[in-house]
XYZ file of C-alpha atoms in Angstrom:
729
model
C 53.890 100.662 75.576
C 57.214 98.767 75.348
C 59.019 102.053 74.647
C 57.371 103.602 77.667
C 58.384 100.588 79.757
C 61.998 100.968 78.628
C 61.944 104.637 79.590
C 60.524 103.763 83.000
C 63.204 101.068 83.500
C 65.871 103.634 82.799
C 64.733 105.863 85.649
C 63.229 103.148 87.896
C 65.468 100.060 87.742
C 64.440 96.648 89.051
C 66.002 97.309 92.429
C 63.231 99.812 93.036
C 60.779 96.922 93.179
C 57.050 97.104 92.666
C 56.736 99.245 95.797
C 59.045 101.940 94.442
C 57.316 101.942 91.063
C 53.928 102.039 92.815
C 54.962 105.103 94.818
C 56.359 106.832 91.741
C 53.357 106.107 89.539
C 51.069 107.042 92.409
C 52.875 110.367 92.750
C 52.354 111.028 89.055
C 48.692 110.028 89.288
C 48.275 112.177 92.381
C 49.833 115.184 90.665
C 47.502 114.887 87.690
C 44.337 114.368 89.716
C 45.346 116.998 92.285
C 45.773 119.638 89.594
C 42.376 118.649 88.256
C 40.953 118.916 91.773
C 42.351 122.442 92.204
C 40.906 123.489 88.875
C 37.472 122.131 89.732
C 37.622 123.637 93.214
C 37.238 127.102 91.712
C 33.762 126.238 90.470
C 32.516 123.299 92.613
C 32.388 122.321 96.317
C 35.334 120.308 97.583
C 33.306 117.050 97.839
C 32.194 117.208 94.188
C 35.641 118.312 93.003
C 37.300 115.445 94.834
C 34.796 112.926 93.427
C 35.326 113.956 89.806
C 39.110 114.047 90.141
C 39.172 110.688 91.872
C 36.982 109.026 89.242
C 39.327 110.313 86.550
C 42.302 108.831 88.370
C 40.897 105.287 88.594
C 41.414 104.571 84.878
C 44.885 106.070 84.995
C 45.718 104.006 88.088
C 44.727 100.752 86.380
C 46.869 101.494 83.327
C 49.899 102.436 85.421
C 49.609 99.389 87.688
C 48.949 97.018 84.786
C 51.756 98.092 82.463
C 54.361 99.916 84.528
C 54.208 98.862 88.197
C 53.440 95.154 88.411
C 53.563 94.307 84.674
C 51.111 91.485 85.160
C 47.736 91.139 83.439
C 45.825 90.573 86.661
C 43.355 88.217 84.986
C 40.019 88.985 83.456
C 38.755 90.182 86.838
C 41.620 92.671 87.114
C 39.745 95.783 85.941
C 36.794 94.996 88.179
C 38.975 94.321 91.231
C 41.023 97.480 90.682
C 37.820 99.481 90.352
C 36.569 97.996 93.626
C 39.884 98.814 95.304
C 39.811 102.445 94.284
C 36.092 102.846 94.937
C 36.717 101.539 98.453
C 39.676 103.880 98.809
C 37.457 106.704 97.565
C 34.947 106.237 100.380
C 37.732 105.939 102.934
C 39.522 109.003 101.562
C 36.301 111.004 101.398
C 35.645 110.237 105.063
C 39.194 111.310 105.946
C 38.878 114.482 103.847
C 35.569 115.380 105.500
C 36.976 114.700 108.954
C 40.071 116.784 108.233
C 37.983 119.738 107.020
C 35.210 119.662 109.609
C 36.943 118.307 112.734
C 40.526 119.479 112.414
C 39.857 122.645 110.370
C 42.354 121.603 107.688
C 42.331 123.638 104.457
C 40.180 122.016 101.778
C 43.076 122.258 99.329
C 45.367 120.123 101.536
C 42.877 117.627 102.925
C 43.233 115.063 100.047
C 46.972 114.850 100.651
C 46.357 113.705 104.214
C 43.919 111.061 102.971
C 46.355 109.725 100.382
C 49.193 109.453 102.898
C 47.022 107.392 105.239
C 45.567 104.967 102.670
C 48.402 104.358 100.182
C 49.873 101.300 102.056
C 46.516 99.514 101.968
C 46.026 100.379 98.300
C 49.444 98.967 97.409
C 48.783 95.750 99.284
C 45.467 95.189 97.491
C 46.881 96.025 94.047
C 49.752 93.634 94.644
C 47.204 90.924 95.366
C 45.534 91.585 92.005
C 48.593 92.044 89.773
C 51.515 90.458 91.596
C 49.912 87.599 93.530
C 51.565 86.245 96.613
C 55.006 85.946 95.004
C 57.348 88.893 94.429
C 57.977 90.157 90.917
C 60.496 87.823 89.283
C 62.571 90.722 88.063
C 62.957 92.206 91.518
C 65.554 91.111 93.991
C 63.986 89.006 96.777
C 65.222 91.230 99.554
C 64.088 94.379 97.767
C 60.627 92.886 97.201
C 60.202 91.466 100.696
C 60.910 94.731 102.437
C 58.103 96.775 100.879
C 55.637 93.889 101.215
C 56.473 93.527 104.895
C 56.284 97.291 105.316
C 52.919 97.340 103.587
C 51.583 94.613 105.857
C 52.838 96.425 108.941
C 51.321 99.712 107.792
C 47.999 98.017 107.105
C 48.009 96.393 110.543
C 48.829 99.686 112.231
C 46.038 101.451 110.335
C 43.410 98.778 110.999
C 44.274 98.451 114.673
C 44.819 102.171 115.096
C 41.332 103.205 113.978
C 39.545 101.631 116.986
C 42.266 102.969 119.284
C 41.736 106.422 117.763
C 37.995 106.064 118.305
C 38.483 105.308 121.993
C 40.857 108.261 122.370
C 38.385 110.617 120.668
C 35.572 109.317 122.857
C 37.545 109.926 126.032
C 38.642 113.404 124.954
C 35.105 114.336 123.912
C 33.764 113.282 127.306
C 36.432 115.301 129.111
C 35.562 118.281 126.914
C 31.759 118.202 127.080
C 30.919 116.002 130.075
C 29.086 117.436 133.073
C 29.640 116.437 136.691
C 25.969 115.910 137.476
C 24.062 112.668 138.184
C 21.656 111.551 135.501
C 18.295 109.818 135.960
C 19.011 106.397 137.570
C 22.097 107.807 139.310
C 19.831 109.929 141.531
C 18.068 106.865 142.937
C 20.882 105.823 145.273
C 21.361 109.425 146.449
C 17.649 109.645 147.167
C 17.677 106.428 149.226
C 20.956 107.326 150.952
C 22.737 104.191 149.684
C 25.091 105.539 147.022
C 28.138 104.872 149.210
C 26.799 101.735 150.903
C 28.503 98.326 150.775
C 25.876 96.617 152.917
C 24.951 93.176 151.502
C 21.230 93.853 151.930
C 21.591 96.840 149.596
C 23.983 95.237 147.120
C 21.792 92.164 146.600
C 18.470 93.902 146.049
C 16.795 93.628 142.634
C 16.611 96.885 140.644
C 15.335 97.380 137.088
C 14.673 93.650 136.563
C 18.206 92.651 137.540
C 20.454 91.797 140.443
C 23.657 93.839 140.230
C 25.774 93.605 143.400
C 29.022 94.106 141.470
C 27.759 97.305 139.870
C 26.380 98.744 143.103
C 29.655 97.961 144.858
C 31.613 99.774 142.127
C 29.312 102.787 142.468
C 29.932 102.836 146.225
C 33.692 102.607 145.734
C 33.595 105.418 143.163
C 31.587 107.524 145.600
C 34.094 106.946 148.380
C 37.241 107.400 146.305
C 36.105 109.947 143.680
C 33.203 111.601 145.553
C 31.048 110.273 142.712
C 32.614 112.678 140.208
C 30.878 111.845 136.915
C 33.716 113.149 134.748
C 36.370 111.037 136.457
C 34.135 107.999 136.981
C 32.950 107.744 133.395
C 36.398 108.500 132.008
C 37.926 105.662 134.018
C 35.122 103.199 133.273
C 35.225 104.098 129.574
C 38.959 103.660 129.169
C 39.206 100.525 131.312
C 36.121 98.681 130.069
C 36.414 99.567 126.387
C 40.174 99.150 126.515
C 39.802 95.694 128.071
C 37.208 94.665 125.488
C 39.455 95.826 122.655
C 42.453 93.978 124.085
C 40.484 90.767 124.592
C 38.957 90.927 121.113
C 42.420 91.371 119.632
C 43.886 88.486 121.614
C 41.011 86.184 120.703
C 41.204 87.095 117.010
C 44.965 86.515 116.991
C 44.519 83.137 118.667
C 41.743 82.133 116.268
C 43.220 83.403 112.977
C 46.958 83.351 113.577
C 47.755 85.903 110.875
C 47.994 89.399 112.426
C 46.855 91.114 109.213
C 43.653 89.099 109.062
C 43.121 89.638 112.786
C 43.560 93.394 112.250
C 41.075 93.358 109.349
C 38.525 91.805 111.714
C 39.515 93.941 114.682
C 38.762 97.167 112.808
C 35.064 96.274 113.127
C 35.430 97.115 116.813
C 34.557 100.585 115.517
C 30.956 99.400 115.736
C 31.380 98.722 119.452
C 33.053 102.103 119.951
C 30.510 104.170 118.012
C 28.970 107.204 119.759
C 25.885 106.768 121.880
C 26.816 103.691 123.900
C 26.979 103.375 127.700
C 29.018 106.523 128.319
C 27.787 110.111 128.361
C 24.741 109.989 130.659
C 24.294 107.632 133.626
C 27.423 106.776 135.554
C 26.099 103.278 136.181
C 25.179 102.486 132.555
C 28.593 100.938 131.825
C 27.823 98.139 134.256
C 25.814 96.531 131.455
C 29.040 96.238 129.438
C 31.151 94.930 132.305
C 29.935 91.294 132.006
C 31.408 91.211 128.506
C 34.862 91.844 129.945
C 34.531 88.859 132.276
C 33.051 86.571 129.604
C 35.651 87.437 126.945
C 38.399 86.991 129.539
C 36.980 83.538 130.305
C 36.941 82.684 126.595
C 40.552 83.799 126.277
C 41.523 81.518 129.150
C 39.729 78.686 127.380
C 41.571 79.338 124.109
C 45.035 80.469 125.236
C 45.416 78.196 128.310
C 47.947 80.501 129.989
C 48.112 78.323 133.124
C 47.619 74.715 134.012
C 44.090 73.431 133.857
C 43.678 73.250 137.625
C 44.033 77.065 137.584
C 42.274 77.807 134.296
C 38.959 76.159 135.087
C 38.411 77.758 138.524
C 39.389 81.127 137.005
C 36.865 80.659 134.185
C 34.189 79.682 136.692
C 35.019 82.725 138.849
C 34.841 85.074 135.841
C 31.459 83.589 134.992
C 30.219 84.317 138.518
C 31.454 87.905 138.280
C 29.638 88.331 134.962
C 26.437 86.854 136.357
C 26.414 89.004 139.468
C 27.208 92.196 137.541
C 24.016 92.175 135.485
C 21.266 89.745 134.489
C 22.557 89.781 130.917
C 25.914 88.587 132.248
C 24.312 85.552 133.883
C 22.409 84.380 130.815
C 25.241 85.555 128.548
C 27.788 83.423 130.423
C 25.432 80.440 130.227
C 24.983 80.906 126.472
C 28.683 81.602 125.800
C 29.837 78.573 127.779
C 27.290 76.378 126.024
C 28.292 77.629 122.578
C 31.973 77.149 123.412
C 31.371 73.556 124.570
C 29.097 72.665 121.642
C 31.804 73.729 119.175
C 34.224 71.411 120.961
C 31.667 68.579 120.881
C 31.328 68.941 117.104
C 35.081 68.592 116.581
C 36.630 65.160 116.075
C 38.756 63.854 118.957
C 42.135 65.521 119.309
C 44.407 66.409 122.273
C 42.966 69.903 122.951
C 39.292 68.996 122.610
C 38.821 67.977 126.255
C 40.192 71.305 127.487
C 37.680 73.215 125.353
C 34.843 71.052 126.671
C 35.825 71.654 130.279
C 36.373 75.385 129.764
C 32.980 75.787 128.155
C 31.394 73.661 130.877
C 32.966 75.766 133.651
C 31.662 78.998 132.119
C 28.214 77.515 131.450
C 27.993 76.185 135.026
C 28.759 79.639 136.468
C 26.175 81.138 134.123
C 23.582 78.555 135.158
C 24.123 79.266 138.866
C 23.843 83.036 138.524
C 21.003 82.819 135.973
C 19.022 80.780 138.482
C 19.624 83.371 141.189
C 18.746 86.213 138.818
C 15.565 84.457 137.681
C 14.322 83.799 141.203
C 15.272 87.230 142.521
C 14.606 89.631 139.634
C 12.230 87.971 137.165
C 9.960 85.590 139.044
C 8.563 88.198 141.484
C 7.323 90.370 138.596
C 5.076 87.538 137.313
C 5.557 88.367 133.649
C 5.843 92.112 134.115
C 8.762 94.515 134.242
C 10.034 96.846 136.933
C 7.623 99.512 135.618
C 4.029 98.917 136.807
C 1.662 98.123 133.971
C 4.418 97.371 131.424
C 4.467 93.633 130.608
C 7.333 91.736 129.061
C 7.163 91.163 125.307
C 7.006 87.599 124.012
C 8.573 86.015 120.914
C 5.052 85.289 119.675
C 4.539 89.036 119.148
C 5.816 90.665 115.923
C 6.907 93.764 117.846
C 9.356 91.597 119.782
C 11.283 90.750 116.608
C 10.974 94.179 115.021
C 12.469 95.798 118.112
C 15.246 93.183 118.158
C 16.044 93.844 114.499
C 16.235 97.551 115.311
C 18.994 96.848 117.829
C 20.911 94.909 115.190
C 20.491 97.786 112.760
C 21.782 100.257 115.319
C 24.842 98.075 115.936
C 25.638 98.334 112.209
C 25.273 102.174 112.188
C 22.491 101.871 109.633
C 20.321 104.956 108.954
C 17.185 105.081 111.084
C 15.659 107.624 108.702
C 15.612 105.011 105.908
C 13.888 102.134 107.678
C 13.113 99.945 104.648
C 16.716 99.988 103.441
C 17.997 99.384 106.970
C 15.579 96.510 107.554
C 16.675 94.810 104.319
C 20.359 95.215 105.255
C 19.717 93.868 108.755
C 18.022 90.765 107.342
C 20.936 90.265 104.941
C 23.431 90.639 107.797
C 21.565 88.101 109.915
C 21.488 85.701 106.979
C 25.248 86.110 106.863
C 25.506 85.294 110.563
C 23.384 82.177 110.130
C 25.373 81.099 107.087
C 28.668 81.654 108.913
C 27.394 79.643 111.882
C 26.377 76.708 109.686
C 29.608 76.773 107.699
C 31.794 77.019 110.809
C 29.907 74.165 112.480
C 30.214 72.026 109.366
C 33.900 72.846 108.942
C 34.801 71.923 112.512
C 32.727 68.741 112.289
C 34.451 67.668 109.043
C 37.921 68.714 110.203
C 40.520 66.007 110.489
C 44.154 66.913 110.968
C 43.499 70.666 111.260
C 40.826 70.390 113.971
C 43.191 71.857 116.542
C 43.791 75.007 114.455
C 40.120 75.450 113.528
C 38.620 74.846 116.964
C 39.604 78.247 118.525
C 37.758 80.110 115.766
C 34.751 77.798 115.964
C 34.582 77.878 119.760
C 34.847 81.664 120.119
C 32.503 82.281 117.180
C 29.946 79.904 118.686
C 30.301 81.452 122.140
C 29.980 85.064 120.982
C 27.080 84.303 118.616
C 25.150 82.424 121.311
C 25.854 85.130 123.879
C 24.754 87.988 121.599
C 21.653 86.131 120.471
C 20.625 85.444 124.065
C 21.200 89.052 125.036
C 19.063 90.350 122.172
C 16.223 88.046 123.248
C 16.470 89.395 126.805
C 16.480 93.013 125.669
C 13.557 92.502 123.319
C 11.554 90.817 126.091
C 12.247 93.511 128.660
C 12.311 96.686 126.551
C 9.989 96.317 123.564
C 6.953 97.602 125.469
C 8.812 100.632 126.874
C 7.683 102.780 123.969
C 5.230 105.631 123.481
C 1.651 104.614 122.666
C 1.861 106.209 119.228
C 4.677 103.827 118.183
C 2.629 100.913 116.835
C 3.347 100.564 113.103
C 5.850 97.877 112.144
C 8.513 100.246 110.777
C 8.009 102.602 113.724
C 8.733 99.770 116.177
C 11.796 98.827 114.131
C 13.082 102.418 114.208
C 12.299 102.670 117.928
C 14.723 99.789 118.432
C 17.559 102.062 117.266
C 17.266 104.140 120.434
C 19.442 103.834 123.531
C 22.557 101.829 124.150
C 21.225 98.255 124.139
C 22.809 97.652 120.725
C 26.240 97.397 122.372
C 26.397 93.619 122.837
C 25.316 92.987 119.231
C 28.344 94.918 117.953
C 30.719 92.273 119.331
C 29.652 89.598 116.851
C 30.601 91.402 113.630
C 34.407 90.992 113.912
C 33.797 87.249 114.208
C 31.515 87.129 111.193
C 34.332 88.768 109.208
C 36.806 86.280 110.726
C 34.637 83.410 109.485
C 34.523 85.032 106.033
C 38.334 85.255 105.933
C 38.599 81.614 106.977
C 36.375 80.430 104.155
C 38.035 82.760 101.646
C 41.358 81.109 102.521
C 39.855 77.649 102.154
C 38.412 78.521 98.753
C 41.749 79.929 97.646
C 43.535 76.741 98.689
C 40.925 74.433 97.198
C 41.046 76.372 93.923
C 44.664 75.401 93.410
C 46.006 78.927 93.234
C 45.319 82.539 93.931
C 41.626 83.287 93.696
C 39.942 86.700 93.827
C 38.167 85.916 97.121
C 40.747 87.363 99.481
C 41.404 90.598 97.534
C 37.666 91.091 97.096
C 37.136 90.514 100.810
C 39.911 92.993 101.610
C 38.194 95.566 99.386
C 34.904 94.892 101.183
C 36.637 95.525 104.505
C 37.972 98.837 103.202
C 34.545 99.872 101.948
C 32.963 98.848 105.267
C 35.503 100.923 107.193
C 34.778 103.921 105.002
C 31.034 103.474 105.501
C 31.419 103.178 109.286
C 33.463 106.366 109.418
C 31.101 108.121 107.029
C 28.145 107.099 109.215
C 29.728 108.833 112.202
C 31.602 106.032 113.949
C 34.299 108.559 114.927
C 32.040 111.565 115.531
C 32.379 111.467 119.306
C 32.869 115.207 119.640
C 29.663 115.952 117.756
C 27.704 113.428 119.819
C 28.988 114.610 123.196
C 28.412 118.229 122.216
C 24.824 117.367 121.281
C 24.257 115.474 124.553
C 25.642 118.325 126.649
C 23.063 120.904 125.516
C 19.998 119.585 127.382
C 22.199 118.856 130.387
C 23.088 122.530 130.592
C 19.379 123.344 130.781
C 19.031 120.810 133.590
C 21.934 122.380 135.467
C 20.261 125.775 135.218
C 16.967 124.283 136.416
C 18.633 122.605 139.377
C 20.386 125.818 140.367
C 17.139 127.781 140.131
C 15.118 125.212 142.086
C 17.694 125.122 144.859
C 17.238 128.824 145.524
C 13.444 128.511 145.731
C 13.640 126.446 148.894
C 10.877 124.028 147.837
C 10.724 120.774 145.827
C 13.455 120.306 143.242
C 11.772 119.263 140.013
C 13.331 119.372 136.560
C 11.999 117.992 133.248
C 15.006 115.703 132.773
C 13.920 113.576 135.727
C 10.186 113.629 134.890
C 9.438 115.965 137.808
C 10.983 113.673 140.441
C 11.616 115.643 143.633
C 15.362 115.649 144.219
C 15.440 117.371 147.604
C 16.397 114.278 149.588
C 18.935 113.254 146.945
C 20.600 116.653 147.013
C 20.603 116.768 150.819
C 22.300 113.366 151.077
C 24.804 114.290 148.367
C 25.656 117.432 150.322
C 25.931 115.407 153.510
C 28.521 112.976 152.088
C 30.383 115.628 150.072
C 29.480 114.506 146.551
C 31.586 116.382 144.030
C 28.717 117.804 141.967
C 27.329 119.725 144.976
C 30.161 122.243 144.793
C 28.875 123.301 141.355
C 25.335 123.824 142.665
C 25.488 125.872 145.876
C 22.538 127.335 147.733
C 22.976 131.086 147.478
C 22.655 133.252 150.617
C 19.217 134.691 151.281
C 19.054 138.363 150.330
C 18.106 140.499 153.301
C 14.533 141.811 153.042
C 13.213 139.497 150.299
C 9.895 137.681 150.646
C 10.745 134.695 148.428
C 11.630 132.325 149.842
C 9.750 133.585 152.897
C 12.078 133.704 155.965
C 11.136 131.755 159.085
C 12.049 134.739 161.273
C 12.321 138.452 160.627
C 13.232 140.840 163.431
C 10.966 143.596 162.190
C 8.045 141.176 161.957
C 8.662 138.776 164.854
C 10.317 141.070 167.391
C 7.812 140.114 170.090
C 9.431 136.681 170.469
C 12.929 138.113 171.064
C 14.673 137.865 174.428
C 17.584 140.268 174.743
C 20.464 140.258 177.261
C 22.844 143.197 177.657
C 20.915 144.953 174.923
C 18.372 147.792 174.802
C 15.661 147.889 172.187
C 15.521 151.165 170.345
C 12.983 150.342 167.635
C 11.092 147.270 166.524
C 14.099 146.023 164.587
C 16.958 147.907 166.271
C 18.922 147.027 169.419
C 21.855 148.734 171.106
C 24.165 146.434 173.039
C 26.986 146.378 175.562
C 29.624 143.727 176.296
C 28.492 140.159 175.665
C 25.277 141.320 174.042
C 22.900 138.412 173.241
C 19.589 137.968 171.466
C 17.479 134.793 171.841
C 15.189 134.035 168.866
C 12.216 131.703 169.111
C 11.683 130.847 165.462
C 8.655 128.635 166.054
C 9.203 126.294 163.067
C 10.471 123.284 164.993
C 9.374 120.494 162.560
C 10.801 122.324 159.534
C 14.031 123.229 161.324
C 14.455 119.631 162.459
C 14.650 118.675 158.777
C 16.769 121.671 157.861
C 20.082 121.034 156.110
C 21.282 124.590 155.533
C 20.338 127.436 157.899
C 21.044 131.023 156.804
C 21.102 133.931 159.264
C 21.436 137.418 157.805
C 21.098 140.900 159.321
C 22.410 144.426 159.432
C 24.824 145.459 162.189
C 26.884 148.537 163.045
C 29.913 148.423 165.342
C 32.649 150.990 165.602
C 35.176 148.318 166.562
C 35.824 144.893 165.102
C 34.096 142.178 167.054
C 32.943 138.572 166.754
C 29.354 137.667 165.995
C 28.403 134.070 166.886
C 25.146 132.273 166.074
C 24.200 129.259 168.204
C 21.323 126.881 167.583
C 19.819 123.919 169.394
C 18.419 120.705 167.968
C 15.026 119.489 169.278
C 15.392 118.191 172.836
C 18.765 119.874 173.347
C 18.822 122.070 176.495
C 22.076 123.977 176.146
C 23.837 125.844 173.388
C 27.210 124.317 172.454
C 30.186 125.452 170.449
C 29.886 122.649 167.892
C 26.361 123.886 167.061
C 27.441 127.395 166.090
C 28.920 129.634 163.456
C 31.090 132.721 163.931
C 31.914 135.800 161.868
C 34.092 138.899 162.370
C 32.012 142.072 162.039
C 32.193 145.817 162.688
C 35.071 148.244 162.494
C 33.182 150.663 160.213
C 31.156 153.827 160.650
C 28.292 152.504 158.547
C 26.061 149.534 159.231
C 26.968 146.433 157.236
C 25.120 143.277 156.264
C 26.360 140.057 157.824
C 25.589 136.515 156.730
C 26.277 133.229 158.542
C 25.502 129.788 157.085
C 25.131 126.767 159.330
C 25.287 123.294 157.745
């Protein structure tokens, strides 16, 4: 091996540094395993070929890193840690390879090269932790060693932060590609009542679906007035702004709590759980309003941690953000109360220090706003139902019922992208994850209580962790109480209730806690490393766990927004066809998507205010002579009620006219016509010269015909009779 080392030193001198030797040895390893991959690809699928080639390269990678790159033994745990590193990289690379082949149509032969290029900086950083420690190789010049380490850190930060940003971009593009400008379920309610564009206080402050949501209703009205309620534009804007704000606030809070940007990025990458497909975007326009309180609460927490202004501005701003959260949704009211309480309790546990009072006041301001709005929400939305929900006959679930907790655990499982088709495994993993949350809570509380000189640096992490944990826990209790019993009667078995909890978007709030659980783990890994008197394997092992978790999240579909939106669009197309067909029938508008709700009034009001979706669903002109829908008047059938002026009747349905020829039609359907939104008049007319045909109509009680109640059309100028059609809105 010494001879081989001398040969390597001849071609790769010390100035290359460990980074240069890592790249060179990695290129050699890649060449060997890539040739093996190509050979196997002739007989096996690309997934199996990649797996075998990758497993072969792990042993080679350890030998190269141990003897040629870092030239350090790496301790007795070195082989195990290197295996963990490359197993984690395997899952991440496999996810990237699969995405490249299936999503971007990359050739299977080139897909591994893309994966290697994306993950090599992280792999170098982790191997350096195992073999080289925190100090540069003694044989390498300091400047030469510092540059690659800094570059590796920057690349890792960009990758970890870029994955959630990529997820948001894919989500937005998928919605623009597959979204449909058509209201969905609850969105029809405000069209049906004629309030979709209303800013009247009596409408904004009415309780709907067990909540008071004046902020959300006001935003819907503004979107209707500015965007004509266009679902594509509305959901695109709400998605980018709300999710973008949540990502920004999570990043700022993690940076303030952890200090180190690399550790903050390693926690921030778990925002992929918040951004996974199937959240508030893709169906109802108004669904995102349940996420909006989180923006206000996290902004309030950031004000409490960062203190960007003087306290006489910070505290009123925190209180105002709490009010906005509480009046956006009922979960915002109780969530602000819980978050403020958790924030203040963390400060109370800390020993006295200069910043402690600010944290207490900030938490108190947020909790006070939450208490005020929670009281209003309770009196307005909960108390009148007397233990029930907004659906008649569906009671609230209680914590004394096992189904309550099984449904709650299902939401936690969904937030972790666990498989619903393997309920026992998922339930075990959920219980383990919750044990981790409890353990992190106890350890953080104990650490901040025992802190002495470092209380000021620990308190931001403890306060935000306590606030987010309390807020998420309170939300899950609310959801379980209000939604557990909204399930089919056949869902009664314990595992069935647990799996039922995976449905719908109520997992969203739970996904916010996981970056902070990882942040707590990093904090304690650092403390163990320091207390151990030297480099310990905790931080590299934790970094490997983060890499494996990222690979699992991607493999479980955390980035599959295009597939999800494509799947969601298929039944919506059937609904669009149903709506178009029902409109032409002239009767009730009933489609399966809305459980046979009659949408006539909703469509009429949407047409009246110029909602954007109406242009995609026109009422087609009535075909002359058809019996369905039956016309109110037909000249050949109802000619006896016709009064003609300057016209001579030649047959039951034929008239010959002179100048200013007029026909008066008594339709005889006054009540129906009084409710009429679209009136179609069609006939057959022959005129040798071009002329103007005008149709006038009168509303009930109106004596004279007026120009504003009319429609005109140029006709004639042909030797053959032609069909005319006039539509009056």
